[in-house]
XYZ file of C-alpha atoms in Angstrom:
673
model
C 53.587 -16.993 -50.094
C 53.975 -17.848 -46.415
C 51.707 -15.781 -44.176
C 51.243 -15.175 -40.465
C 48.609 -14.202 -37.933
C 51.335 -13.539 -35.436
C 52.975 -10.354 -34.229
C 56.770 -10.692 -34.197
C 56.708 -8.620 -31.018
C 54.913 -11.390 -29.140
C 56.961 -14.363 -30.315
C 58.964 -16.276 -27.772
C 62.614 -16.613 -28.787
C 63.641 -20.123 -29.647
C 60.141 -21.456 -30.319
C 59.129 -22.470 -33.826
C 56.264 -20.596 -35.392
C 53.186 -22.769 -35.750
C 50.959 -20.277 -37.543
C 51.378 -19.019 -41.081
C 52.775 -15.516 -41.232
C 51.088 -12.641 -43.050
C 54.020 -10.983 -44.754
C 51.677 -8.529 -46.442
C 50.599 -7.162 -43.060
C 54.253 -6.629 -42.146
C 54.520 -4.752 -45.434
C 51.382 -2.757 -44.642
C 52.967 -1.718 -41.374
C 56.061 -0.637 -43.323
C 53.918 1.432 -45.694
C 52.180 3.052 -42.726
C 55.471 4.086 -41.076
C 56.777 5.361 -44.411
C 53.702 7.585 -44.736
C 54.083 8.813 -41.165
C 57.716 9.781 -41.705
C 57.227 11.368 -45.127
C 54.235 13.439 -44.023
C 55.986 14.528 -40.841
C 59.227 15.536 -42.543
C 57.920 17.434 -45.526
C 54.665 18.865 -44.217
C 54.506 18.374 -40.421
C 51.066 16.981 -41.242
C 49.634 13.690 -40.057
C 49.078 10.852 -42.520
C 46.697 8.473 -40.771
C 49.474 5.889 -40.643
C 49.432 5.862 -36.836
C 45.764 4.854 -36.926
C 46.798 1.877 -39.052
C 49.433 0.989 -36.452
C 46.825 0.999 -33.699
C 44.480 -1.210 -35.674
C 47.159 -3.723 -36.691
C 48.429 -4.070 -33.118
C 44.950 -5.100 -31.964
C 44.630 -7.431 -34.948
C 47.741 -9.350 -33.941
C 46.942 -9.304 -30.235
C 43.399 -10.627 -30.659
C 44.405 -13.268 -33.194
C 47.077 -14.545 -30.811
C 44.739 -14.801 -27.819
C 41.977 -16.343 -29.941
C 44.283 -19.135 -31.123
C 45.225 -19.906 -27.527
C 41.591 -19.880 -26.391
C 40.385 -22.111 -29.219
C 43.337 -24.443 -28.695
C 42.648 -24.738 -24.967
C 46.015 -23.278 -24.035
C 46.461 -20.997 -20.984
C 46.536 -17.297 -21.774
C 49.209 -16.431 -19.187
C 48.669 -12.691 -18.987
C 51.780 -12.072 -16.906
C 53.976 -13.725 -19.490
C 52.264 -11.820 -22.285
C 52.735 -8.448 -20.601
C 56.362 -9.156 -19.795
C 57.019 -10.282 -23.352
C 55.328 -7.246 -24.776
C 57.144 -4.646 -22.704
C 60.416 -6.562 -22.952
C 60.013 -6.074 -26.697
C 58.987 -2.411 -26.543
C 61.168 -0.940 -23.813
C 64.725 -1.326 -25.198
C 64.149 0.859 -28.243
C 61.918 3.254 -26.277
C 64.474 3.648 -23.472
C 67.316 4.268 -25.929
C 65.203 6.856 -27.752
C 64.219 8.648 -24.553
C 67.827 8.785 -23.333
C 69.042 9.954 -26.742
C 66.343 12.621 -26.903
C 67.362 13.848 -23.457
C 70.855 14.287 -24.865
C 69.497 16.382 -27.741
C 67.515 18.498 -25.299
C 70.574 19.019 -23.103
C 72.701 20.171 -26.023
C 70.356 22.316 -28.070
C 66.913 22.998 -26.609
C 66.198 26.253 -24.716
C 66.393 25.761 -20.975
C 62.930 27.254 -20.561
C 61.562 24.120 -22.244
C 63.429 21.659 -20.033
C 60.907 21.451 -17.221
C 58.037 20.515 -19.546
C 60.162 18.160 -21.625
C 61.516 16.289 -18.596
C 57.953 15.735 -17.416
C 57.089 14.438 -20.878
C 60.070 12.081 -20.736
C 58.610 10.562 -17.554
C 55.194 10.343 -19.191
C 56.653 8.665 -22.273
C 58.564 6.104 -20.219
C 55.460 5.061 -18.310
C 53.062 5.183 -21.283
C 50.946 8.164 -20.236
C 52.290 10.764 -22.679
C 48.910 10.963 -24.405
C 47.293 12.136 -21.155
C 50.067 14.647 -20.515
C 49.490 16.132 -23.962
C 45.712 16.048 -23.553
C 45.977 17.952 -20.275
C 48.205 20.569 -21.924
C 45.705 21.017 -24.743
C 42.969 22.054 -22.308
C 45.242 24.072 -20.006
C 45.185 27.691 -21.156
C 48.296 28.452 -19.091
C 50.360 25.569 -20.473
C 53.381 27.145 -22.144
C 53.688 26.626 -25.867
C 57.026 25.079 -26.706
C 59.289 26.539 -29.362
C 58.349 23.557 -31.519
C 56.286 20.425 -30.930
C 57.799 18.328 -28.170
C 60.407 15.784 -29.324
C 58.467 13.315 -27.150
C 55.099 14.136 -28.698
C 55.030 11.037 -30.906
C 55.032 8.848 -27.792
C 51.327 9.617 -27.434
C 50.408 6.771 -29.800
C 52.774 4.345 -28.077
C 51.196 5.339 -24.757
C 47.731 4.580 -26.093
C 49.020 1.245 -27.384
C 50.658 0.430 -24.061
C 47.420 1.139 -22.190
C 45.498 -1.087 -24.598
C 48.113 -3.825 -24.298
C 47.279 -3.871 -20.588
C 43.494 -3.570 -20.926
C 42.768 -5.688 -24.014
C 43.988 -9.023 -22.584
C 41.985 -8.392 -19.404
C 38.891 -7.694 -21.491
C 39.487 -10.867 -23.487
C 39.958 -12.954 -20.343
C 36.764 -11.615 -18.788
C 34.822 -12.134 -22.029
C 36.100 -15.694 -22.363
C 35.266 -16.412 -18.732
C 31.693 -15.225 -19.213
C 31.467 -17.162 -22.469
C 32.593 -20.310 -20.684
C 29.884 -19.876 -18.059
C 27.268 -19.307 -20.763
C 28.703 -22.123 -22.894
C 29.370 -19.819 -25.817
C 32.281 -20.417 -28.168
C 35.212 -17.952 -27.816
C 34.989 -16.370 -31.246
C 31.286 -15.322 -31.154
C 31.724 -14.058 -27.589
C 34.677 -11.865 -28.529
C 32.893 -10.608 -31.640
C 30.009 -9.454 -29.432
C 32.333 -7.768 -26.919
C 34.420 -5.902 -29.460
C 31.327 -4.873 -31.418
C 30.070 -3.145 -28.283
C 33.481 -1.547 -27.685
C 33.559 -0.348 -31.281
C 30.082 1.204 -31.186
C 30.495 2.834 -27.762
C 33.985 4.191 -28.425
C 33.127 5.492 -31.905
C 30.053 7.295 -30.541
C 32.160 8.819 -27.760
C 34.914 9.704 -30.223
C 32.520 11.558 -32.520
C 31.057 13.435 -29.546
C 34.318 14.423 -27.845
C 35.965 15.335 -31.169
C 33.140 17.765 -31.873
C 33.297 19.164 -28.328
C 37.072 19.331 -27.825
C 39.070 17.954 -30.720
C 42.466 18.895 -29.268
C 41.779 16.768 -26.183
C 40.070 13.983 -28.138
C 43.122 13.485 -30.349
C 45.055 12.080 -27.382
C 42.127 10.508 -25.507
C 42.467 6.727 -25.206
C 38.710 6.303 -24.984
C 38.264 8.077 -28.301
C 40.741 5.660 -29.907
C 39.512 2.303 -28.595
C 37.239 1.774 -31.575
C 40.293 1.744 -33.865
C 41.674 -1.164 -31.860
C 38.225 -2.765 -31.918
C 38.257 -2.720 -35.741
C 41.529 -4.630 -35.687
C 40.137 -7.156 -33.215
C 36.934 -7.641 -35.206
C 38.962 -8.066 -38.367
C 40.988 -10.859 -36.741
C 37.814 -12.523 -35.445
C 35.848 -12.285 -38.711
C 38.656 -13.509 -40.964
C 36.971 -16.870 -41.785
C 34.043 -15.015 -43.355
C 35.995 -12.284 -45.129
C 37.524 -14.110 -48.102
C 36.743 -12.350 -51.385
C 36.853 -13.614 -54.989
C 40.307 -13.070 -56.456
C 39.418 -10.220 -58.826
C 37.300 -8.402 -56.236
C 40.011 -8.879 -53.603
C 42.600 -7.327 -55.927
C 40.366 -4.317 -56.601
C 39.569 -3.866 -52.903
C 43.237 -4.171 -51.950
C 44.498 -1.576 -54.413
C 41.679 0.792 -53.513
C 42.735 0.391 -49.871
C 46.356 1.254 -50.731
C 45.280 4.306 -52.738
C 42.947 5.500 -49.979
C 45.634 5.081 -47.345
C 48.206 7.082 -49.317
C 45.674 9.820 -50.106
C 44.358 10.154 -46.554
C 46.861 12.729 -45.331
C 46.621 14.670 -48.595
C 42.855 15.025 -48.582
C 42.071 15.192 -44.862
C 43.360 17.509 -42.155
C 44.125 14.544 -39.926
C 45.598 16.523 -37.015
C 42.627 18.908 -36.811
C 39.809 16.444 -37.502
C 40.777 13.161 -35.872
C 39.840 10.819 -34.399
C 36.020 11.043 -34.785
C 34.429 9.408 -37.784
C 37.186 10.690 -40.092
C 39.581 8.080 -38.703
C 37.396 5.451 -40.372
C 39.175 6.406 -43.607
C 42.678 5.058 -42.843
C 41.494 2.197 -40.639
C 38.993 0.886 -43.184
C 41.565 1.392 -45.957
C 44.009 -0.788 -44.015
C 41.234 -3.301 -43.305
C 40.577 -3.531 -47.045
C 44.246 -4.342 -47.669
C 44.246 -7.023 -44.963
C 41.025 -8.604 -46.264
C 42.402 -8.582 -49.816
C 45.430 -10.540 -48.586
C 43.341 -13.502 -47.493
C 43.238 -16.459 -49.879
C 44.346 -16.061 -53.506
C 46.371 -12.827 -53.656
C 47.231 -12.795 -57.365
C 46.788 -9.313 -58.824
C 46.430 -7.676 -55.417
C 48.837 -5.587 -53.333
C 49.833 -8.498 -51.070
C 52.718 -9.535 -53.313
C 54.071 -5.987 -53.414
C 53.788 -5.606 -49.644
C 55.546 -8.961 -49.183
C 58.532 -7.841 -51.238
C 61.967 -7.491 -49.662
C 62.021 -3.650 -49.289
C 58.731 -3.602 -47.396
C 59.815 -6.528 -45.228
C 63.100 -4.880 -44.264
C 61.363 -1.580 -43.549
C 58.727 -3.426 -41.536
C 61.450 -4.964 -39.389
C 62.794 -1.542 -38.368
C 59.404 0.243 -38.445
C 59.062 0.546 -34.668
C 62.551 1.991 -34.183
C 62.141 4.268 -37.195
C 58.940 5.688 -35.751
C 60.701 6.320 -32.446
C 63.796 8.114 -33.748
C 62.578 10.115 -36.738
C 60.533 12.615 -34.735
C 63.175 13.886 -32.258
C 65.674 14.115 -35.135
C 63.208 16.164 -37.192
C 62.295 18.493 -34.323
C 65.961 19.064 -33.474
C 66.720 19.893 -37.105
C 63.853 22.412 -37.182
C 65.085 23.976 -33.937
C 68.676 24.333 -35.101
C 68.053 25.635 -38.615
C 64.552 27.171 -38.389
C 63.840 26.631 -42.094
C 60.649 28.063 -43.652
C 60.111 24.554 -44.995
C 62.066 21.323 -45.179
C 63.775 21.018 -48.529
C 63.992 17.753 -50.408
C 67.673 17.361 -49.549
C 67.278 18.261 -45.861
C 64.312 15.939 -45.506
C 66.218 13.121 -47.167
C 69.073 13.706 -44.714
C 66.701 13.551 -41.734
C 65.149 10.350 -43.057
C 68.529 8.825 -43.899
C 69.874 9.492 -40.404
C 66.665 8.101 -38.932
C 67.007 4.925 -40.994
C 70.602 4.433 -39.858
C 69.688 4.854 -36.182
C 66.654 2.590 -36.583
C 68.840 -0.142 -38.078
C 71.370 0.210 -35.256
C 68.684 0.055 -32.573
C 66.832 -2.857 -34.216
C 69.780 -5.074 -35.064
C 72.195 -3.903 -32.395
C 69.927 -3.741 -29.343
C 66.375 -4.903 -29.897
C 66.852 -8.171 -31.751
C 69.865 -9.405 -29.737
C 67.835 -8.965 -26.553
C 64.895 -10.759 -28.138
C 67.044 -13.674 -29.200
C 68.922 -14.040 -25.926
C 67.492 -17.284 -24.607
C 67.554 -16.505 -20.845
C 65.183 -13.580 -21.442
C 62.480 -15.985 -22.620
C 61.858 -16.773 -18.925
C 59.782 -14.438 -16.795
C 62.283 -13.583 -14.081
C 65.115 -12.451 -16.382
C 62.573 -10.644 -18.563
C 61.268 -8.757 -15.536
C 64.823 -7.916 -14.524
C 65.481 -6.488 -17.997
C 62.373 -4.292 -17.777
C 63.467 -3.004 -14.365
C 67.007 -2.299 -15.595
C 65.753 -0.410 -18.650
C 63.438 1.711 -16.528
C 66.302 2.380 -14.107
C 68.692 3.405 -16.882
C 66.156 6.011 -17.972
C 64.984 7.259 -14.582
C 68.481 7.866 -13.191
C 69.463 10.668 -15.615
C 65.949 12.099 -15.424
C 66.041 12.243 -11.633
C 69.552 13.722 -11.497
C 68.686 16.311 -14.129
C 65.547 17.464 -12.312
C 67.382 17.752 -9.000
C 70.168 19.806 -10.569
C 67.536 22.051 -12.170
C 65.791 22.530 -8.847
C 69.099 23.567 -7.270
C 69.798 25.990 -10.140
C 66.365 27.574 -9.755
C 66.894 27.954 -6.011
C 70.245 29.661 -6.576
C 68.679 32.031 -9.119
C 66.017 32.975 -6.565
C 68.801 34.232 -4.276
C 70.210 36.486 -7.007
C 70.016 40.228 -6.396
C 67.093 41.460 -8.536
C 67.991 43.103 -11.826
C 66.499 46.612 -12.243
C 64.238 45.895 -15.198
C 62.133 48.931 -16.099
C 63.767 50.988 -13.325
C 66.641 51.892 -15.648
C 64.113 53.843 -17.738
C 62.880 56.119 -14.941
C 65.526 56.093 -12.200
C 68.673 58.000 -13.231
C 70.683 56.445 -10.402
C 70.303 52.927 -11.800
C 72.534 51.643 -14.567
C 72.294 48.688 -16.894
C 73.523 45.501 -15.159
C 76.805 44.023 -16.294
C 76.628 41.469 -19.109
C 77.981 38.831 -16.724
C 74.884 39.127 -14.515
C 72.373 36.381 -15.461
C 69.106 37.513 -16.965
C 65.961 37.252 -14.920
C 63.627 35.462 -14.596
C 65.506 32.196 -14.510
C 64.571 29.918 -17.397
C 63.791 27.071 -15.025
C 61.237 29.011 -12.974
C 58.827 30.360 -15.567
C 55.838 28.687 -13.946
C 56.335 31.084 -11.019
C 55.965 34.058 -13.348
C 52.173 33.824 -13.172
C 50.525 35.722 -10.311
C 48.126 33.742 -8.132
C 46.576 34.590 -4.770
C 44.612 32.529 -2.258
C 41.301 30.960 -3.242
C 38.144 32.974 -2.614
C 35.485 31.546 -0.256
C 33.370 29.408 -2.571
C 30.117 29.959 -0.690
C 30.127 33.643 -1.666
C 30.524 33.004 -5.401
C 28.454 31.883 -8.343
C 29.608 28.410 -9.372
C 31.110 29.671 -12.650
C 33.395 32.026 -10.696
C 34.703 29.579 -8.089
C 37.814 28.370 -9.911
C 38.576 31.815 -11.355
C 38.556 33.876 -8.159
C 41.632 34.574 -6.045
C 42.131 36.931 -3.121
C 44.979 38.750 -1.402
C 43.874 39.848 2.043
C 45.115 42.819 4.086
C 44.751 43.201 7.868
C 43.251 46.680 7.701
C 42.732 47.331 4.001
C 42.958 50.926 2.898
C 41.225 50.109 -0.384
C 39.694 47.130 -2.097
C 40.742 46.529 -5.705
C 39.077 44.121 -8.116
C 40.806 42.893 -11.292
C 38.584 41.267 -13.923
C 39.663 39.732 -17.216
C 41.784 37.133 -18.936
C 45.478 36.254 -18.706
C 46.448 39.692 -20.004
C 44.740 41.266 -16.993
C 46.338 38.671 -14.745
C 49.886 39.505 -15.840
C 49.560 43.014 -14.357
C 49.209 41.433 -10.938
C 53.002 41.519 -10.947
C 52.830 45.334 -10.737
C 49.690 45.561 -8.589
C 50.944 43.232 -5.850
C 53.877 45.456 -4.701
C 51.531 48.452 -4.691
C 49.006 46.521 -2.609
C 51.725 45.502 -0.153
C 52.883 49.081 0.341
C 49.451 50.729 0.311
C 47.606 48.073 2.321
C 45.181 47.179 -0.462
C 42.940 44.153 -0.530
C 43.194 42.544 -3.977
C 40.583 40.261 -5.540
C 40.919 38.843 -9.043
C 38.334 37.265 -11.326
C 40.435 35.789 -14.115
C 39.323 33.410 -16.854
C 42.039 32.428 -19.340
C 40.980 33.232 -22.890
C 37.905 35.192 -21.732
C 38.448 38.948 -21.954
C 35.978 41.016 -19.935
C 34.121 42.693 -22.783
C 30.602 41.749 -23.826
C 31.217 40.919 -27.490
C 34.861 39.831 -27.461
C 35.288 36.354 -29.055
C 36.358 33.632 -26.607
C 37.218 30.430 -28.502
C 38.985 29.022 -25.438
C 36.070 29.393 -23.020
C 32.635 27.955 -23.788
C 31.070 29.525 -20.691
C 32.613 32.964 -21.198
C 29.324 34.884 -21.505
C 28.012 33.284 -18.318
C 31.295 34.055 -16.570
C 31.215 37.709 -17.669
C 27.679 38.170 -16.380
C 28.567 36.553 -13.041
C 31.742 38.660 -12.737
C 29.796 41.876 -13.345
C 27.188 40.853 -10.770
C 29.938 40.099 -8.252
C 31.513 43.533 -8.825
C 28.197 45.329 -8.314
C 27.567 43.460 -5.080
C 31.142 43.751 -3.729
C 31.409 47.503 -4.449
C 35.225 47.705 -4.546
C 37.100 51.003 -4.445
C 38.699 50.361 -7.839
C 38.122 47.994 -10.762
C 40.953 47.190 -13.186
C 40.211 45.899 -16.703
C 41.989 45.502 -20.021
C 41.029 48.146 -22.565
C 42.583 46.925 -25.823
C 43.698 43.793 -27.605
C 46.761 43.668 -29.823
C 47.255 41.397 -32.830
C 50.456 39.327 -33.198
C 52.999 41.049 -35.446
C 50.458 43.678 -36.530
C 49.560 47.296 -35.737
C 45.850 46.374 -35.898
C 45.338 46.921 -32.167
C 41.710 47.606 -31.218
C 39.495 48.295 -28.263
C 37.900 45.163 -26.833
C 34.604 44.467 -28.560
C 31.597 45.334 -26.405
C 33.743 46.998 -23.756
C 31.272 49.910 -23.615
C 28.524 47.467 -22.634
C 30.662 45.903 -19.916
C 31.600 49.336 -18.577
C 27.911 50.207 -18.377
C 27.199 46.923 -16.547
C 29.825 47.848 -13.940
C 28.544 51.372 -13.368
C 26.230 50.185 -10.579
C 29.311 49.167 -8.579
C 30.058 52.875 -8.110
C 33.798 52.350 -8.465
C 36.201 54.104 -10.834
C 37.481 51.927 -13.660
C 41.053 51.675 -14.931
C 41.550 50.397 -18.486
C 45.053 49.069 -19.170
C 46.468 49.086 -22.668
C 47.536 45.696 -23.972
C 51.170 44.788 -24.596
C 52.533 43.756 -28.015
C 52.008 40.184 -29.150
C 54.395 38.175 -31.273
C 54.431 35.162 -33.554
C 57.300 33.520 -31.677
C 58.202 32.720 -28.103
C 60.261 35.754 -27.119
C 61.783 34.152 -24.026
C 63.051 31.247 -26.126
C 64.231 33.705 -28.784
C 66.424 35.381 -26.156
C 67.755 32.008 -25.007
C 68.673 31.000 -28.542
C 69.879 34.348 -29.903
C 70.882 36.379 -26.849
C 69.358 39.529 -25.315
C 70.502 41.745 -28.195
C 69.320 39.478 -31.002
C 67.684 41.601 -33.704
C 65.152 38.869 -34.455
C 63.731 39.214 -30.929
C 62.970 42.960 -31.261
C 60.198 44.754 -33.134
C 59.489 48.295 -34.200
C 56.671 49.716 -32.074
C 54.758 50.715 -35.209
C 54.734 47.075 -36.357
C 53.011 45.690 -33.266
C 50.960 48.535 -31.766
C 48.512 51.109 -33.053
C 49.770 54.679 -33.370
C 47.250 55.816 -30.740
C 45.722 53.933 -27.834
C 42.323 52.674 -29.080
C 40.974 52.749 -25.505
C 41.334 56.520 -25.251
C 37.741 56.885 -26.480
C 36.521 55.546 -23.127
C 38.334 58.159 -21.021
C 35.858 59.956 -18.734
C 35.041 60.967 -15.178
C 34.824 57.386 -13.937
C 36.925 55.641 -16.593
C 40.683 56.171 -16.675
C 43.030 54.818 -19.326
C 46.560 53.784 -18.292
C 49.156 53.237 -21.012
C 52.577 51.814 -20.061
C 53.757 51.352 -23.630
C 56.753 53.655 -23.174
C 58.152 51.167 -20.646
C 57.600 48.174 -22.936
C 58.698 49.843 -26.154
C 61.041 52.744 -25.351
C 62.585 54.715 -28.190
C 59.972 53.364 -30.626
C 61.443 49.840 -30.336
C 60.014 46.867 -28.445
C 63.099 45.001 -27.156
C 62.988 41.570 -25.501
C 65.113 42.598 -22.505
C 65.271 45.790 -20.436
C 67.467 46.225 -17.387
C 68.562 42.597 -17.301
C 64.967 41.320 -17.236
C 63.273 39.424 -20.064
C 59.986 41.202 -20.682
C 57.955 38.316 -22.067
C 57.361 34.838 -20.723
C 56.142 33.521 -24.087
C 54.570 34.976 -27.232
C 52.470 37.645 -25.581
C 52.532 37.666 -21.760
C 54.711 39.889 -19.585
C 56.866 38.200 -16.976
C 55.980 38.796 -13.361
C 59.550 39.945 -12.765
C 59.328 42.735 -15.331
C 55.811 43.747 -14.227
C 57.116 44.102 -10.652
C 59.736 46.577 -11.871
C 56.883 48.643 -13.348
C 55.068 48.986 -9.997
C 56.304 52.564 -9.295
C 55.152 53.705 -12.725
C 51.744 52.036 -12.379
C 51.309 53.552 -8.900
C 52.065 57.009 -10.291
C 49.648 56.468 -13.180
C 46.884 55.350 -10.821
C 47.470 58.291 -8.492
C 47.348 60.706 -11.410
C 44.258 59.156 -12.975
C 42.310 58.771 -9.740
C 43.737 61.812 -7.926
C 44.510 59.815 -4.787
C-alpha cells in the first residue's frame, strides 16, 4: 500500500509527490466526515469527528514543515498561506453564496441581520468568535434554528491555526538553530508545551463557561498539538503487527461510539475531547509499518478514498441543506428517508464543487505561482463580499423606510373605541430588520457613584426638572417595560434610572444560571435604591414558565421587598408576560399574523390568578396588564398591527409603547397620584 505524510490541500499542482502517501489517513478523514454528517442529520448531535479533522490538519501541516526543515529547504510561509487559502476558499465561497441564496428565499427576515454578519465572519475565518460572543450575550437573539453558517466555526479555528502554526514552527526552528538543536526535538518540546497549556486552559474554561469554550480557539489548540506531536513522534510509534491491529480497531470503535456515549456539544472541548482525538491517533499509529489485520486496509479502500476526496465540500454543504430542510418542514425528527435525501443532495453538491470547481482550480498551472494565486483569493473574496454588501445596504434602506411608517395602533384598539384595526395591506410593526432597536436603553450612569458590579447594568434618562424619580430593577423582563415607561416619563417629566442584569431577576432566592454574580448584584442594587431614595421602584412580581400555566411569584421576593423598605418608596410589582417554546416573531413571519400555531390559550401559559397578589399592601402595588396581552382568553401574536413578542418571551418595545396609557392609568390608580 502506498502511503503519504502529505496533505493534498498543500500540494503544488504539477509537482510529483516525493513522500509516500498515507491513504488510511485520507480514509480516516472520510470516516470522520461521515460521522459528522450522520450525527448531524439524524440527531443534531455532535460526533467528535470535527475534533479528528482538527488533529489531522495539524498532523499534515507539521509533517510537511518538518520535512522541509530537515531537508534544508526554505519554508516560504507566504507561498504556504496562499496555497492553503487558494485551496480552501473556492468551496467556502461557493457555499457561503449558496447559503445566502437559501436565506433569501426561505429564512425569516428577522434572522437576516444576524446571518449576514455570520456570513462575513465565516468568509474571514472568525465565525467561532462570533458564535462565542453570542453564547455569552444574554440579549443575543436566538435564531429559529441553528445558523446555517454555524459549522464554519471549526473552519475558522483551522484557518487561524493555519496562520499561527507556521509562525510558531518558524520561531521554534530559529531558536533551535541558535541553540544548535535538531528541528524535531525542538518542535516536540514546543508542541508539548502548547498541548499542556491549552489542555489546562480548556479544562478550566469548559468548567467555567462551556458554551464559550466550545468555540474558543485557545481551548482547541491542544487538539492541533496532538496532531503535531503525532507527526513528530512517528519514528518511535511503530507497534508490533498484532498489537497495531488491536489498537487500530479499538480506535475505530471508540471513534464511532464517541457521539453515542458522550454529550459532545455540552461537554467539549475540555478533557472529554481526548476521546476522539486519541481514538484517531490510535488509528494513525496502527497504520504505521505492517498494517495486515488492522483498519488501514479498510480505510484505504475505494469508497473511503472517494469520500475523503469530497470530504471538505461535503462538510461545507450538508449543514445549510439540513438546516433549510428543518426550517421548511419543521419535522419532530428526521426520518430515515428524509435524512437520506439530505445526505444524497449533499453528496451531489459536494461532488460538483470538488470536481467542477475545486480541483480544476487546483490543477490550473498558472495558479501554482504566487501572483495568480493571490489574484484568485482576492476575486473569490470579492465575489462573496459584493452580494453581502448590497444586501446589507438594501436592508438598511428598508429599515429606514419602515421607521417613517405611521405607527400602527397596537394595544390602543383594545381601549380606544375610535381606533380600528389597520388594513391588512399595512405592514406589521416592528420591522423585521430593526429588532435590535426593540430593546430599551438609556444613557450610562456616572460610574463613580456606583458599586463596580452595577456599572455596566445602570442606565439613566434625565429630565430637566424631574417631577418624580423612578427606579426600575430587574432582568430583561423588567427592561422590556421601559417601552411603556418611557412615554410616561416624557409626558410626566420623570427621571428614569434602570438597574438591569440579564438573567438576574431581582428576588433573593430566584435561580440565575446566566449570572454568576447575581447575588452580589442584587445586594448592590438594593443598597443603591436605599441610598437614592426614588419616588417609585418598579420590579417584576412573577415568572411564567414556557408553554405552562405554572406561573409563580419570584422566589425570595418577600426578602427583596423587605430590603427595599428602607428606601421609603412605594413598590410596583408587574406581572410577567407569557413565555413560549418558539420564536413568536419568526412564527408570524413564517405563518402570518393569524396563524393558529402562533397563538395560545391564556389558561395554557398563565396561572388563573396573579401569584403576586399576595404581596399587595399599603406600599406594594401589583399591576397586571394581562388583559392587553391575552384579550378574550387568547394570547395572540399580533394586536393592532403590532407583533407583541420579539422572540420567545420578550415584549417588543413597539407594543409596550402602545400600552403606556394603560400603565399610566394603573400606576395612578395604585399610587393615587
